[in-house]
């Protein structure tokens, strides 16, 4: 498989559209357990990321992904904006110098994205955060690639489905961080809004191909 | 509450335009971004010292940029962290080869952005160290100091770090002194009203008429207790009991005290409170080496106050005692 510069542009624009389309839903979820600004920050942040991706004129895809991350973090320095930016920055570093991405590189993207967010936010899987979508997606992609999956459509679909199961699992997780912790009693049965953002990222990948 | 402003979404930018106009001989900004605030009197060769944080706390944070204190400050929206890029831009400007010390409050958003900024300037080979102010006794129990929020006591940390940097000490040494100051200061705050964020025009929490919240944070983080309004003396008794116990202040110790208003409390009331502070310290035979009253870390229009106490030794006294002068703060040298 081969993921090109054009695919990455398509992916980040899709991601921006998804954040936009889910803006009100995210605001509503976030208002119950956070600042209520998540939909707004993700919509603004990914739009800046998409603009940076489109404007990138060189052929180093790692640097391109790094620039997308820097643009998101610069546009929305809220917690989630910085975390999403950090994921792209870490993934960009992992893919530095690549001119096209194969199946293993896609796995590197997923794993580095997860590690970038984890390192910055210092949460753990199971804490009811975005990591609970990002980790299953990275694990599933790694497993599928190791088993020989080489079709980008198939590989990204597998990652997206794992992210969705991760979102589902957050419904029964108790939050341990931030304002969500304060509102923990109201959250049983409700998915984590951060994890939803993570799943939308993989939805965008799946719809790129 | 009625306010004087223009468009609420231009609150921070309008404020910054006013500050740059008023103090045009002292401060400027870099990268064409008003939120990347730096001194015009950069001293070459010394460790760069900067902070950053949300707007809404003047004179914290940018007000501490000036002679003997900070070289720069990255400014966020009201109660929001500045971006990593803004922090990185200020870092590059204030570095003169000796590295940069970041001194900021212990809040998740600020930590993430300062850590990310450090990675961004790593490409420029700028060495950065971090000291996170965590003086708020009410925000986590003793033994979990690293979970405490940073509030007004950061003034002392920045003052000591600024004097150490001015003495041309190396980065590790400036950081050690800042960390020592940070470990020696405790703050306790009380709120009598909420504050209103201009952009949404609403208070994001409530303090009922006739009540007060003990231990509330400077962004309205919940305190330890809501109680009927106490007198100034009773309030200070409560605050100092917690500070002095936590700091393990004993007879014969020397301290510095910062009596801080949160924005809506007049200076008169701060001195009424300070009167009680000295009575308690006298009673405990603790001597006050230095005291200052005024606004150091406010919370927009919040009514309330905080007391910070720093336990001193000869080294901290040396760095606390030098002159500092910024457009917002003047501290004379202590003889």
Short mmCIF file of C-alpha atoms in Angstrom, two decimals:
data_model
loop_
_atom_site.label_atom_id
_atom_site.label_comp_id
_atom_site.label_asym_id
_atom_site.label_seq_id
_atom_site.Cartn_x
_atom_site.Cartn_y
_atom_site.Cartn_z
CA UNK A 1 0.00 0.00 0.00
CA UNK A 2 1.03 3.57 -0.47
CA UNK A 3 -0.28 6.65 1.33
CA UNK A 4 0.67 9.79 -0.56
CA UNK A 5 0.78 13.48 0.20
CA UNK A 6 -2.61 13.85 -1.48
CA UNK A 7 -4.06 11.13 0.79
CA UNK A 8 -2.84 12.97 3.86
CA UNK A 9 -4.40 16.20 2.60
CA UNK A 10 -7.66 14.32 2.02
CA UNK A 11 -7.42 12.74 5.49
CA UNK A 12 -6.86 15.97 7.39
CA UNK A 13 -9.64 17.75 5.45
CA UNK A 14 -11.98 14.84 6.25
CA UNK A 15 -10.95 15.08 9.90
CA UNK A 16 -11.74 18.79 9.87
CA UNK A 17 -15.17 18.09 8.31
CA UNK A 18 -15.89 15.42 10.93
CA UNK A 19 -14.99 17.75 13.80
CA UNK A 20 -17.23 20.39 12.24
CA UNK A 21 -20.15 17.99 11.73
CA UNK A 22 -19.90 16.80 15.34
CA UNK A 23 -19.33 20.23 16.85
CA UNK A 24 -22.68 20.56 18.62
CA UNK A 25 -22.66 16.95 19.81
CA UNK A 26 -19.20 17.42 21.35
CA UNK A 27 -20.20 20.73 22.95
CA UNK A 28 -23.22 19.08 24.50
CA UNK A 29 -21.22 16.17 25.92
CA UNK A 30 -18.44 18.45 27.11
CA UNK A 31 -20.82 20.88 28.81
CA UNK A 32 -21.88 18.06 31.15
CA UNK A 33 -18.38 17.24 32.32
CA UNK A 34 -15.93 19.88 31.13
CA UNK A 35 -15.70 23.44 29.87
CA UNK A 36 -18.20 22.95 27.07
CA UNK A 37 -15.75 24.22 24.50
CA UNK A 38 -14.48 20.93 23.05
CA UNK A 39 -16.57 21.05 19.86
CA UNK A 40 -15.45 24.59 19.19
CA UNK A 41 -11.76 23.96 19.81
CA UNK A 42 -11.65 20.77 17.72
CA UNK A 43 -13.47 22.42 14.84
CA UNK A 44 -11.13 25.43 14.87
CA UNK A 45 -8.01 23.36 15.50
CA UNK A 46 -8.52 20.78 12.75
CA UNK A 47 -9.45 23.52 10.31
CA UNK A 48 -6.07 25.11 11.01
CA UNK A 49 -4.48 21.66 10.65
CA UNK A 50 -6.17 21.14 7.27
CA UNK A 51 -5.00 24.54 6.05
CA UNK A 52 -1.43 23.75 7.12
CA UNK A 53 -1.63 20.37 5.37
CA UNK A 54 -2.90 21.87 2.12
CA UNK A 55 -0.30 24.64 2.18
CA UNK A 56 2.63 22.27 2.76
CA UNK A 57 4.76 22.26 -0.37
CA UNK A 58 7.63 19.86 0.39
CA UNK A 59 7.76 16.09 -0.05
CA UNK A 60 8.73 15.05 3.52
CA UNK A 61 5.45 13.60 4.82
CA UNK A 62 6.78 13.39 8.39
CA UNK A 63 7.45 17.11 8.35
CA UNK A 64 4.00 17.66 6.86
CA UNK A 65 2.33 15.77 9.70
CA UNK A 66 4.52 17.65 12.21
CA UNK A 67 3.37 20.98 10.69
CA UNK A 68 -0.27 19.91 10.91
CA UNK A 69 0.26 19.19 14.62
CA UNK A 70 2.02 22.49 15.26
CA UNK A 71 -0.83 24.35 13.53
CA UNK A 72 -3.50 22.64 15.65
CA UNK A 73 -1.60 23.29 18.90
CA UNK A 74 -0.98 26.92 17.96
CA UNK A 75 -4.61 27.54 17.02
CA UNK A 76 -6.21 25.97 20.10
CA UNK A 77 -3.93 25.76 23.13
CA UNK A 78 -6.69 24.16 25.22
CA UNK A 79 -5.97 20.80 26.80
CA UNK A 80 -7.44 18.75 23.96
CA UNK A 81 -6.00 21.04 21.28
CA UNK A 82 -2.51 20.63 22.68
CA UNK A 83 -3.01 16.87 23.03
CA UNK A 84 -4.17 16.42 19.43
CA UNK A 85 -1.34 18.67 18.25
CA UNK A 86 1.15 16.61 20.27
CA UNK A 87 -0.10 13.39 18.64
CA UNK A 88 0.58 14.75 15.15
CA UNK A 89 3.94 16.23 16.20
CA UNK A 90 5.09 12.87 17.59
CA UNK A 91 3.78 11.00 14.52
CA UNK A 92 5.54 13.50 12.28
CA UNK A 93 8.83 12.91 14.08
CA UNK A 94 8.37 9.13 13.70
CA UNK A 95 7.82 9.49 9.95
CA UNK A 96 10.50 12.10 9.31
CA UNK A 97 11.93 11.93 5.79
CA UNK A 98 9.26 9.56 4.38
CA UNK A 99 8.01 10.45 0.92
CA UNK A 100 5.19 7.90 0.95
CA UNK A 101 3.77 5.70 3.69
CA UNK A 102 3.32 1.93 3.66
CA UNK A 103 1.29 -0.26 6.02
CA UNK A 104 4.07 -0.28 8.62
CA UNK A 105 4.29 3.50 8.44
CA UNK A 106 0.57 3.79 9.05
CA UNK A 107 1.06 1.64 12.14
CA UNK A 108 3.92 3.96 13.18
CA UNK A 109 1.57 6.90 12.76
CA UNK A 110 -1.05 5.28 15.02
CA UNK A 111 1.46 4.24 17.67
CA UNK A 112 3.37 7.52 17.70
CA UNK A 113 0.10 9.49 17.80
CA UNK A 114 -0.95 7.50 20.84
CA UNK A 115 2.45 7.92 22.52
CA UNK A 116 2.54 11.65 21.78
CA UNK A 117 -0.84 12.18 23.43
CA UNK A 118 -0.02 9.85 26.32
CA UNK A 119 3.32 11.53 27.03
CA UNK A 120 1.80 15.02 26.99
CA UNK A 121 -1.34 14.29 28.99
CA UNK A 122 0.13 11.61 31.29
CA UNK A 123 -3.12 9.66 31.50
CA UNK A 124 -3.28 5.87 31.18
CA UNK A 125 -5.58 3.66 29.12
CA UNK A 126 -8.71 2.97 31.16
CA UNK A 127 -8.82 6.51 32.61
CA UNK A 128 -11.74 7.43 30.33
CA UNK A 129 -9.84 9.70 27.96
CA UNK A 130 -9.00 9.97 24.27
CA UNK A 131 -6.36 7.27 24.86
CA UNK A 132 -9.16 4.72 25.16
CA UNK A 133 -9.89 5.20 21.46
CA UNK A 134 -6.31 5.77 20.30
CA UNK A 135 -4.75 2.71 21.92
CA UNK A 136 -7.19 0.09 20.59
CA UNK A 137 -6.87 1.66 17.13
CA UNK A 138 -3.06 1.52 17.23
CA UNK A 139 -3.07 -2.05 18.59
CA UNK A 140 -5.57 -3.26 15.99
CA UNK A 141 -3.66 -1.62 13.14
CA UNK A 142 -0.39 -3.18 14.33
CA UNK A 143 -1.97 -6.61 14.61
CA UNK A 144 -3.61 -6.43 11.20
CA UNK A 145 -0.45 -5.15 9.49
CA UNK A 146 1.59 -7.92 11.15
CA UNK A 147 -0.96 -10.44 9.83
CA UNK A 148 -0.37 -9.11 6.32
CA UNK A 149 -3.14 -6.56 5.78
CA UNK A 150 -1.75 -4.20 3.17
CA UNK A 151 -4.84 -2.53 1.68
CA UNK A 152 -5.13 1.03 3.11
CA UNK A 153 -8.92 0.90 2.98
CA UNK A 154 -8.96 -2.32 5.00
CA UNK A 155 -6.23 -1.30 7.45
CA UNK A 156 -7.78 2.08 8.25
CA UNK A 157 -11.24 0.46 8.60
CA UNK A 158 -9.85 -2.00 11.15
CA UNK A 159 -8.29 0.87 13.13
CA UNK A 160 -11.54 2.87 13.02
CA UNK A 161 -13.65 -0.05 14.23
CA UNK A 162 -11.25 -0.63 17.12
CA UNK A 163 -11.48 3.08 18.02
CA UNK A 164 -15.28 2.83 18.01
CA UNK A 165 -15.19 -0.17 20.36
CA UNK A 166 -12.88 1.89 22.53
CA UNK A 167 -15.46 4.70 22.67
CA UNK A 168 -18.14 2.17 23.62
CA UNK A 169 -15.94 0.88 26.45
CA UNK A 170 -15.56 4.36 27.95
CA UNK A 171 -19.29 4.31 28.83
CA UNK A 172 -18.51 2.10 31.80
CA UNK A 173 -15.21 3.75 32.76
CA UNK A 174 -14.88 6.10 35.74
CA UNK A 175 -12.98 9.33 34.97
CA UNK A 176 -9.90 10.08 37.04
CA UNK A 177 -8.77 13.38 35.48
CA UNK A 178 -9.86 17.00 35.45
CA UNK A 179 -13.39 18.28 35.56
CA UNK A 180 -14.80 14.92 34.40
CA UNK A 181 -13.65 13.50 37.74
CA UNK A 182 -15.70 16.11 39.61
CA UNK A 183 -18.80 15.12 37.60
CA UNK A 184 -18.06 11.37 37.65
CA UNK A 185 -21.43 10.36 39.08
CA UNK A 186 -23.33 11.75 36.09
CA UNK A 187 -21.21 9.95 33.51
CA UNK A 188 -22.19 6.29 33.79
CA UNK A 189 -23.44 5.09 30.40
CA UNK A 190 -22.19 8.22 28.61
CA UNK A 191 -19.24 7.89 26.20
CA UNK A 192 -16.17 10.03 26.79
CA UNK A 193 -16.09 13.04 24.47
CA UNK A 194 -12.31 12.87 24.13
CA UNK A 195 -12.50 9.27 22.98
CA UNK A 196 -15.12 10.33 20.42
CA UNK A 197 -12.65 12.86 19.03
CA UNK A 198 -10.12 10.04 18.74
CA UNK A 199 -12.61 7.86 16.86
CA UNK A 200 -13.43 10.74 14.46
CA UNK A 201 -9.75 10.94 13.60
CA UNK A 202 -9.82 7.27 12.53
CA UNK A 203 -13.15 7.73 10.81
CA UNK A 204 -11.42 10.35 8.68
CA UNK A 205 -8.61 7.89 7.86
CA UNK A 206 -11.14 5.19 6.92
CA UNK A 207 -12.99 7.57 4.63
CA UNK A 208 -9.83 8.78 2.94
CA UNK A 209 -9.62 5.62 0.82
CA UNK B 1 -21.66 43.88 37.59
CA UNK B 2 -21.20 46.70 35.10
CA UNK B 3 -17.94 46.82 33.19
CA UNK B 4 -16.01 49.08 30.89
CA UNK B 5 -15.07 47.15 27.79
CA UNK B 6 -15.54 47.10 24.03
CA UNK B 7 -16.17 43.83 22.24
CA UNK B 8 -15.83 41.06 24.83
CA UNK B 9 -13.84 38.91 22.37
CA UNK B 10 -11.30 41.71 22.05
CA UNK B 11 -10.82 42.02 25.80
CA UNK B 12 -7.27 40.62 25.89
CA UNK B 13 -6.05 42.37 22.74
CA UNK B 14 -7.47 45.73 23.82
CA UNK B 15 -5.81 45.35 27.21
CA UNK B 16 -2.47 44.51 25.58
CA UNK B 17 -2.67 47.50 23.23
CA UNK B 18 -3.12 49.72 26.27
CA UNK B 19 -0.19 48.17 28.09
CA UNK B 20 2.18 48.46 25.12
CA UNK B 21 1.13 52.08 24.63
CA UNK B 22 1.58 52.97 28.31
CA UNK B 23 4.96 51.28 28.73
CA UNK B 24 6.43 51.62 25.27
CA UNK B 25 9.87 52.39 26.67
CA UNK B 26 9.88 49.17 28.72
CA UNK B 27 8.19 46.32 26.86
CA UNK B 28 7.51 45.08 23.35
CA UNK B 29 6.44 41.90 21.55
CA UNK B 30 7.96 39.49 19.05
CA UNK B 31 6.81 37.59 15.94
CA UNK B 32 4.16 40.24 15.35
CA UNK B 33 2.13 38.60 18.14
CA UNK B 34 1.10 40.86 21.04
CA UNK B 35 0.84 37.77 23.23
CA UNK B 36 4.61 37.23 23.01
CA UNK B 37 5.62 39.89 25.56
CA UNK B 38 9.30 40.72 26.24
CA UNK B 39 11.34 43.33 28.06
CA UNK B 40 13.13 46.00 26.03
CA UNK B 41 16.01 45.96 28.51
CA UNK B 42 17.38 42.50 27.88
CA UNK B 43 20.61 41.83 29.73
CA UNK B 44 22.95 39.82 27.50
CA UNK B 45 24.57 36.62 28.66
CA UNK B 46 22.31 35.85 31.59
CA UNK B 47 19.84 32.98 31.94
CA UNK B 48 16.56 33.93 30.32
CA UNK B 49 13.59 33.83 32.67
CA UNK B 50 10.01 33.67 31.53
CA UNK B 51 6.52 32.75 32.58
CA UNK B 52 3.20 32.37 30.85
CA UNK B 53 -0.41 31.76 31.65
CA UNK B 54 -3.93 32.91 31.10
CA UNK B 55 -5.07 36.53 31.15
CA UNK B 56 -7.34 37.76 33.89
CA UNK B 57 -4.78 37.77 36.73
CA UNK B 58 -2.95 41.11 36.40
CA UNK B 59 -0.36 41.95 37.44
CA UNK B 60 0.35 38.21 37.11
CA UNK B 61 1.83 37.15 34.68
CA UNK B 62 3.13 39.80 32.30
CA UNK B 63 3.39 42.39 35.08
CA UNK B 64 6.41 40.56 36.47
CA UNK B 65 8.44 41.21 33.31
CA UNK B 66 11.04 43.87 34.08
CA UNK B 67 14.37 44.63 35.74
CA UNK B 68 15.41 42.04 38.29
CA UNK B 69 12.51 39.76 37.44
CA UNK B 70 11.36 38.20 34.15
CA UNK B 71 12.59 38.71 30.58
CA UNK B 72 9.39 37.60 28.89
CA UNK B 73 5.89 36.20 29.17
CA UNK B 74 3.55 34.31 26.84
CA UNK B 75 -0.05 35.40 27.30
CA UNK B 76 -3.16 33.28 26.85
CA UNK B 77 -6.83 34.19 26.60
CA UNK B 78 -8.72 34.73 29.85
CA UNK B 79 -7.88 31.72 32.05
CA UNK B 80 -6.39 29.86 29.05
CA UNK B 81 -2.85 28.73 28.48
CA UNK B 82 -0.78 30.43 25.78
CA UNK B 83 0.15 28.12 22.91
CA UNK B 84 3.39 26.17 22.78
CA UNK B 85 4.38 28.20 19.73
CA UNK B 86 3.92 31.50 21.59
CA UNK B 87 6.00 30.19 24.49
CA UNK B 88 8.65 28.99 22.02
CA UNK B 89 8.74 32.41 20.31
CA UNK B 90 9.37 34.19 23.61
CA UNK B 91 11.96 31.55 24.56
CA UNK B 92 13.96 32.14 21.37
CA UNK B 93 13.89 35.89 21.92
CA UNK B 94 15.06 35.88 25.53
CA UNK B 95 17.71 33.17 25.22
CA UNK B 96 21.21 34.55 24.99
CA UNK B 97 23.02 31.25 25.11
CA UNK B 98 22.72 30.54 28.83
CA UNK B 99 19.40 28.71 28.58
CA UNK B 100 15.91 29.62 29.74
CA UNK B 101 14.07 28.93 32.97
CA UNK B 102 10.29 28.55 32.79
CA UNK B 103 8.47 29.52 36.00
CA UNK B 104 4.71 29.04 35.76
CA UNK B 105 1.71 27.80 37.69
CA UNK B 106 1.07 24.09 38.17
CA UNK B 107 -1.94 23.73 35.82
CA UNK B 108 -2.42 20.95 33.24
CA UNK B 109 -2.85 23.21 30.21
CA UNK B 110 0.18 25.36 31.04
CA UNK B 111 2.36 22.32 31.78
CA UNK B 112 1.49 20.69 28.45
CA UNK B 113 2.21 23.83 26.47
CA UNK B 114 5.49 24.63 28.24
CA UNK B 115 6.65 21.03 27.76
CA UNK B 116 5.70 21.16 24.10
CA UNK B 117 7.46 24.53 23.72
CA UNK B 118 10.61 23.00 25.17
CA UNK B 119 10.47 20.36 22.42
CA UNK B 120 9.98 23.05 19.77
CA UNK B 121 13.05 25.04 20.88
CA UNK B 122 15.09 21.87 21.26
CA UNK B 123 15.69 22.22 17.50
CA UNK B 124 17.33 25.60 18.26
CA UNK B 125 19.54 23.99 20.93
CA UNK B 126 18.07 26.08 23.73
CA UNK B 127 18.22 24.37 27.09
CA UNK B 128 15.10 24.87 29.22
CA UNK B 129 14.26 23.94 32.78
CA UNK B 130 10.84 24.15 34.43
CA UNK B 131 9.74 25.25 37.91
CA UNK B 132 6.02 24.88 38.56
CA UNK B 133 4.56 27.13 41.22
CA UNK B 134 2.49 25.04 43.64
CA UNK B 135 1.92 27.22 46.71
CA UNK B 136 -1.85 26.82 47.21
CA UNK B 137 -2.19 24.88 50.47
CA UNK B 138 -5.93 24.38 49.94
CA UNK B 139 -5.60 22.50 46.65
CA UNK B 140 -3.99 19.26 47.85
CA UNK B 141 -2.91 17.81 51.20
CA UNK B 142 0.59 17.95 52.65
CA UNK B 143 2.75 15.30 51.05
CA UNK B 144 1.10 15.93 47.68
CA UNK B 145 2.67 19.35 47.10
CA UNK B 146 3.24 18.53 43.43
CA UNK B 147 -0.54 18.45 42.92
CA UNK B 148 -1.07 21.92 44.33
CA UNK B 149 -2.04 24.86 42.15
CA UNK B 150 0.19 27.88 41.73
CA UNK B 151 -1.22 31.19 42.97
CA UNK B 152 0.11 34.51 44.34
CA UNK B 153 3.18 32.99 46.03
CA UNK B 154 4.77 32.66 42.59
CA UNK B 155 5.73 36.33 43.06
CA UNK B 156 8.40 35.25 45.55
CA UNK B 157 9.60 32.44 43.29
CA UNK B 158 9.98 34.81 40.34
CA UNK B 159 11.59 37.50 42.51
CA UNK B 160 14.26 35.11 43.82
CA UNK B 161 14.84 33.49 40.41
CA UNK B 162 15.12 36.94 38.80
CA UNK B 163 17.74 38.07 41.29
CA UNK B 164 19.68 34.81 40.84
CA UNK B 165 19.64 35.19 37.05
CA UNK B 166 20.72 38.82 37.38
CA UNK B 167 23.67 37.66 39.49
CA UNK B 168 24.71 35.74 36.33
CA UNK B 169 24.33 32.33 37.94
CA UNK B 170 24.08 29.36 35.57
CA UNK B 171 20.71 27.84 34.57
CA UNK B 172 20.84 24.88 36.99
CA UNK B 173 21.63 27.21 39.88
CA UNK B 174 18.85 29.68 39.02
CA UNK B 175 16.44 26.73 38.81
CA UNK B 176 17.64 25.38 42.16
CA UNK B 177 17.01 28.74 43.86
CA UNK B 178 13.60 29.07 42.21
CA UNK B 179 12.70 25.55 43.33
CA UNK B 180 13.90 26.33 46.85
CA UNK B 181 11.74 29.47 46.96
CA UNK B 182 8.83 27.45 45.57
CA UNK B 183 9.23 24.86 48.31
CA UNK B 184 9.33 27.57 50.98
CA UNK B 185 6.14 29.47 50.14
CA UNK B 186 2.52 28.67 50.98
CA UNK B 187 -0.66 30.54 50.11
CA UNK B 188 -4.27 30.34 51.23
CA UNK B 189 -7.07 32.25 49.50
CA UNK B 190 -10.71 33.07 50.22
CA UNK B 191 -13.42 34.22 47.82
CA UNK B 192 -16.48 36.35 48.63
CA UNK B 193 -17.81 36.52 45.09
CA UNK B 194 -17.29 34.76 41.77
CA UNK B 195 -15.60 36.41 38.79
CA UNK B 196 -17.15 36.95 35.38
CA UNK B 197 -15.29 35.98 32.22
CA UNK B 198 -15.95 38.76 29.67
CA UNK B 199 -16.32 36.42 26.68
CA UNK B 200 -19.31 34.53 28.05
CA UNK B 201 -20.49 37.22 30.48
CA UNK B 202 -21.36 34.64 33.12
CA UNK B 203 -19.91 33.56 36.44
CA UNK B 204 -18.92 29.91 36.17
CA UNK B 205 -19.59 29.32 39.85
CA UNK B 206 -21.51 30.90 42.70
CA UNK B 207 -20.76 32.41 46.10
CA UNK B 208 -24.02 33.20 47.89
CA UNK B 209 -24.71 36.51 49.63
CA UNK B 210 -23.57 36.28 53.25
CA UNK B 211 -21.21 33.37 52.54
CA UNK B 212 -17.57 32.90 51.65
CA UNK B 213 -15.55 30.07 50.17
CA UNK B 214 -12.36 29.14 51.95
CA UNK B 215 -9.54 27.86 49.78
CA UNK B 216 -11.04 28.71 46.41
CA UNK B 217 -8.61 28.84 43.47
CA UNK B 218 -8.00 31.87 41.28
CA UNK B 219 -10.14 30.42 38.48
CA UNK B 220 -12.96 29.49 40.84
CA UNK B 221 -11.71 25.98 41.57
CA UNK B 222 -13.69 24.61 44.52
CA UNK B 223 -12.23 25.36 47.92
CA UNK B 224 -12.23 23.31 51.09
CA UNK B 225 -15.27 24.79 52.78
CA UNK B 226 -18.18 27.21 52.28
CA UNK B 227 -19.11 29.10 55.44
CA UNK B 228 -21.03 32.16 56.63
CA UNK B 229 -19.01 35.34 56.10
CA UNK B 230 -16.39 35.71 58.81
CA UNK B 231 -14.76 38.91 60.10
CA UNK B 232 -11.34 39.87 58.73
CA UNK B 233 -9.62 38.67 61.91
CA UNK B 234 -11.43 35.32 61.93
CA UNK B 235 -10.65 34.84 58.25
CA UNK B 236 -6.94 35.51 58.70
CA UNK B 237 -6.85 33.23 61.77
CA UNK B 238 -8.20 30.40 59.59
CA UNK B 239 -5.83 31.12 56.70
CA UNK B 240 -2.67 31.47 58.76
CA UNK B 241 -3.37 28.41 60.84
CA UNK B 242 -3.30 26.31 57.66
CA UNK B 243 -0.31 28.06 56.14
CA UNK B 244 1.88 28.02 59.25
CA UNK B 245 1.09 24.38 60.06
CA UNK B 246 1.85 23.28 56.51
CA UNK B 247 5.05 25.32 56.33
CA UNK B 248 6.06 24.15 59.82
CA UNK B 249 6.87 27.69 60.90
CA UNK B 250 8.24 27.84 64.43
CA UNK B 251 9.37 30.38 66.98
CA UNK B 252 12.40 32.35 65.81
CA UNK B 253 11.75 31.81 62.10
CA UNK B 254 11.94 34.68 59.65
CA UNK B 255 9.32 35.04 56.91
CA UNK B 256 8.21 37.20 54.02
CA UNK B 257 4.49 37.92 53.63
CA UNK B 258 2.44 38.81 50.58
CA UNK B 259 -1.06 40.13 51.21
CA UNK B 260 -2.84 39.78 47.87
CA UNK B 261 -6.17 41.13 46.64
CA UNK B 262 -8.14 39.11 44.09
CA UNK B 263 -9.45 42.10 42.14
CA UNK B 264 -12.60 43.28 43.89
CA UNK B 265 -11.28 43.85 47.40
CA UNK B 266 -9.97 47.32 48.31
CA UNK B 267 -6.44 47.86 49.61
CA UNK B 268 -7.92 49.09 52.89
CA UNK B 269 -9.30 45.63 53.59
CA UNK B 270 -5.99 44.02 52.68
CA UNK B 271 -4.30 46.10 55.38
CA UNK B 272 -7.07 45.27 57.85
CA UNK B 273 -6.20 41.63 57.17
CA UNK B 274 -2.47 42.28 57.32
CA UNK B 275 -2.89 43.79 60.79
CA UNK B 276 -4.11 40.40 61.98
CA UNK B 277 -1.31 38.60 60.13
CA UNK B 278 1.31 40.52 62.14
CA UNK B 279 -0.57 39.98 65.40
CA UNK B 280 -0.48 36.22 64.87
CA UNK B 281 3.17 36.21 63.79
CA UNK B 282 4.17 38.39 66.77
CA UNK B 283 2.35 36.05 69.09
CA UNK B 284 4.26 33.09 67.63
CA UNK B 285 7.55 35.02 67.78
CA UNK B 286 8.03 34.79 64.04
CA UNK B 287 9.68 37.88 62.54
CA UNK B 288 8.66 39.47 59.27
CA UNK B 289 11.69 40.29 57.10
CA UNK B 290 9.64 41.65 54.22
CA UNK B 291 5.97 42.31 53.52
CA UNK B 292 4.02 43.67 50.62
CA UNK B 293 0.29 44.29 50.19
CA UNK B 294 -1.58 44.88 46.95
CA UNK B 295 -2.66 42.92 43.91
CA UNK B 296 -0.17 40.31 42.69
CA UNK B 297 -2.40 37.53 41.36
CA UNK B 298 -5.98 38.62 40.83
CA UNK B 299 -8.99 36.92 39.38
CA UNK B 300 -10.75 39.58 37.31
CA UNK B 301 -13.43 41.11 39.54
CA UNK B 302 -13.44 38.47 42.25
CA UNK B 303 -13.89 39.76 45.80
CA UNK B 304 -11.45 38.06 48.11
CA UNK B 305 -7.85 37.85 49.20
CA UNK B 306 -4.96 35.51 49.74
CA UNK B 307 -2.03 35.44 52.12
CA UNK B 308 1.33 34.00 51.11
CA UNK B 309 4.10 33.27 53.57
CA UNK B 310 7.65 32.34 52.60
CA UNK B 311 10.00 30.85 55.18
CA UNK B 312 13.43 32.40 54.76
CA UNK B 313 17.05 31.46 55.18
CA UNK B 314 20.12 33.57 54.40
CA UNK B 315 20.22 32.49 50.76
CA UNK B 316 16.57 33.29 50.04
CA UNK B 317 16.93 36.62 51.89
CA UNK B 318 19.86 37.50 49.65
CA UNK B 319 17.80 37.03 46.48
CA UNK B 320 14.58 38.46 47.89
CA UNK B 321 16.31 41.62 49.11
CA UNK B 322 17.51 43.07 45.79
CA UNK B 323 15.65 45.78 43.94
CA UNK B 324 13.10 44.84 41.29
CA UNK B 325 11.32 47.19 38.95
CA UNK B 326 8.70 46.41 36.32
CA UNK B 327 5.95 48.62 34.88
CA UNK B 328 3.59 47.01 37.40
CA UNK B 329 5.67 46.25 40.47
CA UNK B 330 8.37 48.08 42.36
CA UNK B 331 10.28 46.50 45.18
CA UNK B 332 13.02 48.55 46.84
CA UNK B 333 16.24 46.91 47.96
CA UNK B 334 16.11 45.75 51.57
CA UNK B 335 19.14 47.02 53.51
#
